PDB file of C-alpha atoms in Angstrom:
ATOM      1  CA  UNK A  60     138.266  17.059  74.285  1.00 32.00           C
ATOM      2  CA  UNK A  61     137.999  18.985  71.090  1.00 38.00           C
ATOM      3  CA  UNK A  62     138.963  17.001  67.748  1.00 40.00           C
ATOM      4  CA  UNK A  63     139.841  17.904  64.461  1.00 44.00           C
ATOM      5  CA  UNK A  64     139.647  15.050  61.841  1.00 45.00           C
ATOM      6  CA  UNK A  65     141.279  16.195  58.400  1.00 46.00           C
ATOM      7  CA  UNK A  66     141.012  14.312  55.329  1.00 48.00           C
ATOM      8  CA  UNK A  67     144.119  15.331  53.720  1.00 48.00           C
ATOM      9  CA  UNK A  68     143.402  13.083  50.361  1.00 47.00           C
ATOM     10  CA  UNK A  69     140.123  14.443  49.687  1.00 46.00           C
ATOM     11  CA  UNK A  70     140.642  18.298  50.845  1.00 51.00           C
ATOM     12  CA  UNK A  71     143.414  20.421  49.183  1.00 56.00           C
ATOM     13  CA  UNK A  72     144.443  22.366  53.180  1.00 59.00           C
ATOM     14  CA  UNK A  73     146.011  25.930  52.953  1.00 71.00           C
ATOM     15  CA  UNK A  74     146.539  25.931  56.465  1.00 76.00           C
ATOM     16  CA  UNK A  75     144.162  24.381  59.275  1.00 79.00           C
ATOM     17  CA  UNK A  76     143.520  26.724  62.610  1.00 78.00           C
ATOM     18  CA  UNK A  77     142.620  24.544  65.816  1.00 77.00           C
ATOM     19  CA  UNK A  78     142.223  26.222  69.290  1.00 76.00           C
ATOM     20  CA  UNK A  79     145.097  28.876  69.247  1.00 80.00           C
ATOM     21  CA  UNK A  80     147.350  26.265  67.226  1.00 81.00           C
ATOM     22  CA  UNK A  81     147.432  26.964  63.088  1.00 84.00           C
ATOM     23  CA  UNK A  82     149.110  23.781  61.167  1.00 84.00           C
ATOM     24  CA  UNK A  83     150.363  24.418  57.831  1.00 86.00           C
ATOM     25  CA  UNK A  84     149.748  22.265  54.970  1.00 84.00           C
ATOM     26  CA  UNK A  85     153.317  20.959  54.988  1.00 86.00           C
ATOM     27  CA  UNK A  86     152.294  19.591  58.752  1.00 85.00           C
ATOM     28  CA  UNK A  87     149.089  18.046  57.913  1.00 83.00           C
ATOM     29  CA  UNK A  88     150.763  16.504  54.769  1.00 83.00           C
ATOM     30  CA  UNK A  89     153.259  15.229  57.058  1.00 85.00           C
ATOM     31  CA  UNK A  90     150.999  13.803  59.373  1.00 84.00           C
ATOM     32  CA  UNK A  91     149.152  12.064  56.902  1.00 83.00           C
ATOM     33  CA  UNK A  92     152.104  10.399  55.712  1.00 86.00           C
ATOM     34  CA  UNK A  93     153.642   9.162  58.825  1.00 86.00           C
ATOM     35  CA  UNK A  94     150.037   7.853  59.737  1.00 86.00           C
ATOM     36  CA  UNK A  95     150.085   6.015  56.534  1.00 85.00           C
ATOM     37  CA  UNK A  96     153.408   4.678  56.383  1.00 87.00           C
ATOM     38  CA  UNK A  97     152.866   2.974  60.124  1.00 88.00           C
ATOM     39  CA  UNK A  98     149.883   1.490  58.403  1.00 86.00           C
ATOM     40  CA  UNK A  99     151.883   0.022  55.643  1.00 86.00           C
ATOM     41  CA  UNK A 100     154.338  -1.058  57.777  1.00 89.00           C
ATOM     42  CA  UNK A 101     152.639  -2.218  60.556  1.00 90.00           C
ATOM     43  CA  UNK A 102     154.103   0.108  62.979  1.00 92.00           C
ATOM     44  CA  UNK A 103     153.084   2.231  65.808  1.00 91.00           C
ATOM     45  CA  UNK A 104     153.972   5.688  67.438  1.00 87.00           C
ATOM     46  CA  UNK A 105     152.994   5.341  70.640  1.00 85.00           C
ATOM     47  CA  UNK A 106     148.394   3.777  69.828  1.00 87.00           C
ATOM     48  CA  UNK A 107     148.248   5.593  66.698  1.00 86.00           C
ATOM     49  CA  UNK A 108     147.419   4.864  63.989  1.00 89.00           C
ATOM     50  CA  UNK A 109     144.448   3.322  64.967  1.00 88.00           C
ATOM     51  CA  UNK A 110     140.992   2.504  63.119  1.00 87.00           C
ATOM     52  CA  UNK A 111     138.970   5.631  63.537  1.00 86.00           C
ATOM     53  CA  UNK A 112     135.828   5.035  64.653  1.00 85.00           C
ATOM     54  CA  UNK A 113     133.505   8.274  63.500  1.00 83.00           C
ATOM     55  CA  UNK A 114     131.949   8.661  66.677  1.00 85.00           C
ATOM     56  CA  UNK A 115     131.244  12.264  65.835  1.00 83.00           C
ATOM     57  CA  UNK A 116     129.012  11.246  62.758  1.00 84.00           C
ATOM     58  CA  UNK A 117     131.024  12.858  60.309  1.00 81.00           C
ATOM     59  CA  UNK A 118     129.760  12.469  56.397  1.00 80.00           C
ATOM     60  CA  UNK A 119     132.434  11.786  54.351  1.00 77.00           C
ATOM     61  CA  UNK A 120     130.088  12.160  50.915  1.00 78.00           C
ATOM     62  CA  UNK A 121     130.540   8.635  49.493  1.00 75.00           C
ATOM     63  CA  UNK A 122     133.964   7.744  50.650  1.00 76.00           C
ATOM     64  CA  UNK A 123     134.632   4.323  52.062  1.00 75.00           C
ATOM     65  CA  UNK A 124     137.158   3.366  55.400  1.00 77.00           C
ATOM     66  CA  UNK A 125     138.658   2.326  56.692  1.00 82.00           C
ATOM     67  CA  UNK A 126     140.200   5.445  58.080  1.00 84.00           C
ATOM     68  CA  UNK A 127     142.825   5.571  60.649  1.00 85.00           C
ATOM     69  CA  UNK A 128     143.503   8.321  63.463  1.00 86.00           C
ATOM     70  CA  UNK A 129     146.572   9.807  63.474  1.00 84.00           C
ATOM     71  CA  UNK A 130     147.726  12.231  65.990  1.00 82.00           C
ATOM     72  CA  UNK A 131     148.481  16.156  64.072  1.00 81.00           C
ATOM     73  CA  UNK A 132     151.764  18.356  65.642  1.00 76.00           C
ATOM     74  CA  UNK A 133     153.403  21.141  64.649  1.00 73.00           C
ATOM     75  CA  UNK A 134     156.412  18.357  64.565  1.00 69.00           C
ATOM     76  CA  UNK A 135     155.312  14.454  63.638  1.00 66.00           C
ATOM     77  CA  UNK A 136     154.485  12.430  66.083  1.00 65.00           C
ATOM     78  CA  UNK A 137     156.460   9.771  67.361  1.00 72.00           C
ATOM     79  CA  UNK A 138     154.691   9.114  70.509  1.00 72.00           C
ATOM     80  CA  UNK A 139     154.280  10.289  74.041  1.00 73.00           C
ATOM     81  CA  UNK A 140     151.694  13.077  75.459  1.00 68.00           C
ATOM     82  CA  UNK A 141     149.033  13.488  73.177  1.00 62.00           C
ATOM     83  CA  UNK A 142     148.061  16.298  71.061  1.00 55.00           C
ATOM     84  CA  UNK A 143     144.402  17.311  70.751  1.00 55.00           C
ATOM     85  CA  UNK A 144     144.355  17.452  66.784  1.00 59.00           C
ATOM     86  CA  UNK A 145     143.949  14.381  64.637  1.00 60.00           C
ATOM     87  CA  UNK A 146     144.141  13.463  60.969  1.00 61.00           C
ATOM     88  CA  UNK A 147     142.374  11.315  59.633  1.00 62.00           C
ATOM     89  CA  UNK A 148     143.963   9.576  56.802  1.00 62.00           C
ATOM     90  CA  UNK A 149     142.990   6.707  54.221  1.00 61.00           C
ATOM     91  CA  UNK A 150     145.827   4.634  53.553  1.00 58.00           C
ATOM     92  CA  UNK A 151     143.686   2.005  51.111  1.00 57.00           C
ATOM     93  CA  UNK A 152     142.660   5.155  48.823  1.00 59.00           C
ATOM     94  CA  UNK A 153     146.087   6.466  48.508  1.00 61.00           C
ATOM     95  CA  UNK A 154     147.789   2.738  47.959  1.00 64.00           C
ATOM     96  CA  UNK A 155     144.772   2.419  45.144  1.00 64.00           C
ATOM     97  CA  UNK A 156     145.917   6.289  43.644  1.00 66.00           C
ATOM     98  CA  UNK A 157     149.402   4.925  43.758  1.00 68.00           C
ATOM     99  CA  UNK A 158     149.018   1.561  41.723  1.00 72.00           C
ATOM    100  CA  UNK A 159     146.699   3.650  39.189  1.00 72.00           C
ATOM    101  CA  UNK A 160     150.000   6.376  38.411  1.00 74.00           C
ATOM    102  CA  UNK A 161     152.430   3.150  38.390  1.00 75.00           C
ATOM    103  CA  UNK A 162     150.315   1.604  35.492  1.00 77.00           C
ATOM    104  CA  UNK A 163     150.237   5.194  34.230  1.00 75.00           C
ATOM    105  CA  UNK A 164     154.040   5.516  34.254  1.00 76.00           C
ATOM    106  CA  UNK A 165     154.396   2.223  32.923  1.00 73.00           C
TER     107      UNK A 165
END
């Protein structure tokens, strides 16, 4: 099975061609944040998100997990048959980007 892992907070995405399928950005966005509100909320579509593991010894140049696996449609995922796309999002990073533009704001 052929992954793709996208790190949508690190990597400004255009569009993002896997197999025959092209997601937009607007998609990936999306599936980054449904994968990180589950993790906020404790919720699950279907076994996603779940931890992601790395077993394909990607190098994410200095950035620390943990990462969760989230499955990537052309529609969000809400469970059910499995696509073979994945992003890969970092819900701690983003919470941490969040608090630092609330103190900003405040």
């Amino acid at each position: 099975m052929k992954l793709l892992s996208i790190l949508t907070f690190a990597v400004a995405v255009s569009a993002i061609k896997c197999g025959k399928t092209v997601y937009t950005e607007e998609q990936v966005k999306a599936a980054d944040e449904s994968a990180c509100k589950h993790v906020q909320d404790h919720t699950k579509a279907g076994n996603y998100p779940h931890v992601y593991k790395n077993y394909e010894k990607f190098k994410f140049k200095g950035l620390g997990g943990p990462f969760y696996e989230f499955p990537l449609k052309t529609t969000p995922y809400k469970g059910g048959k499995l696509p073979l796309s994945y992003v890969a999002s970092r819900e701690r990073e983003r919470e941490r980007e969040r608090e630092r533009e609330k103190k900003r704001t405040q």
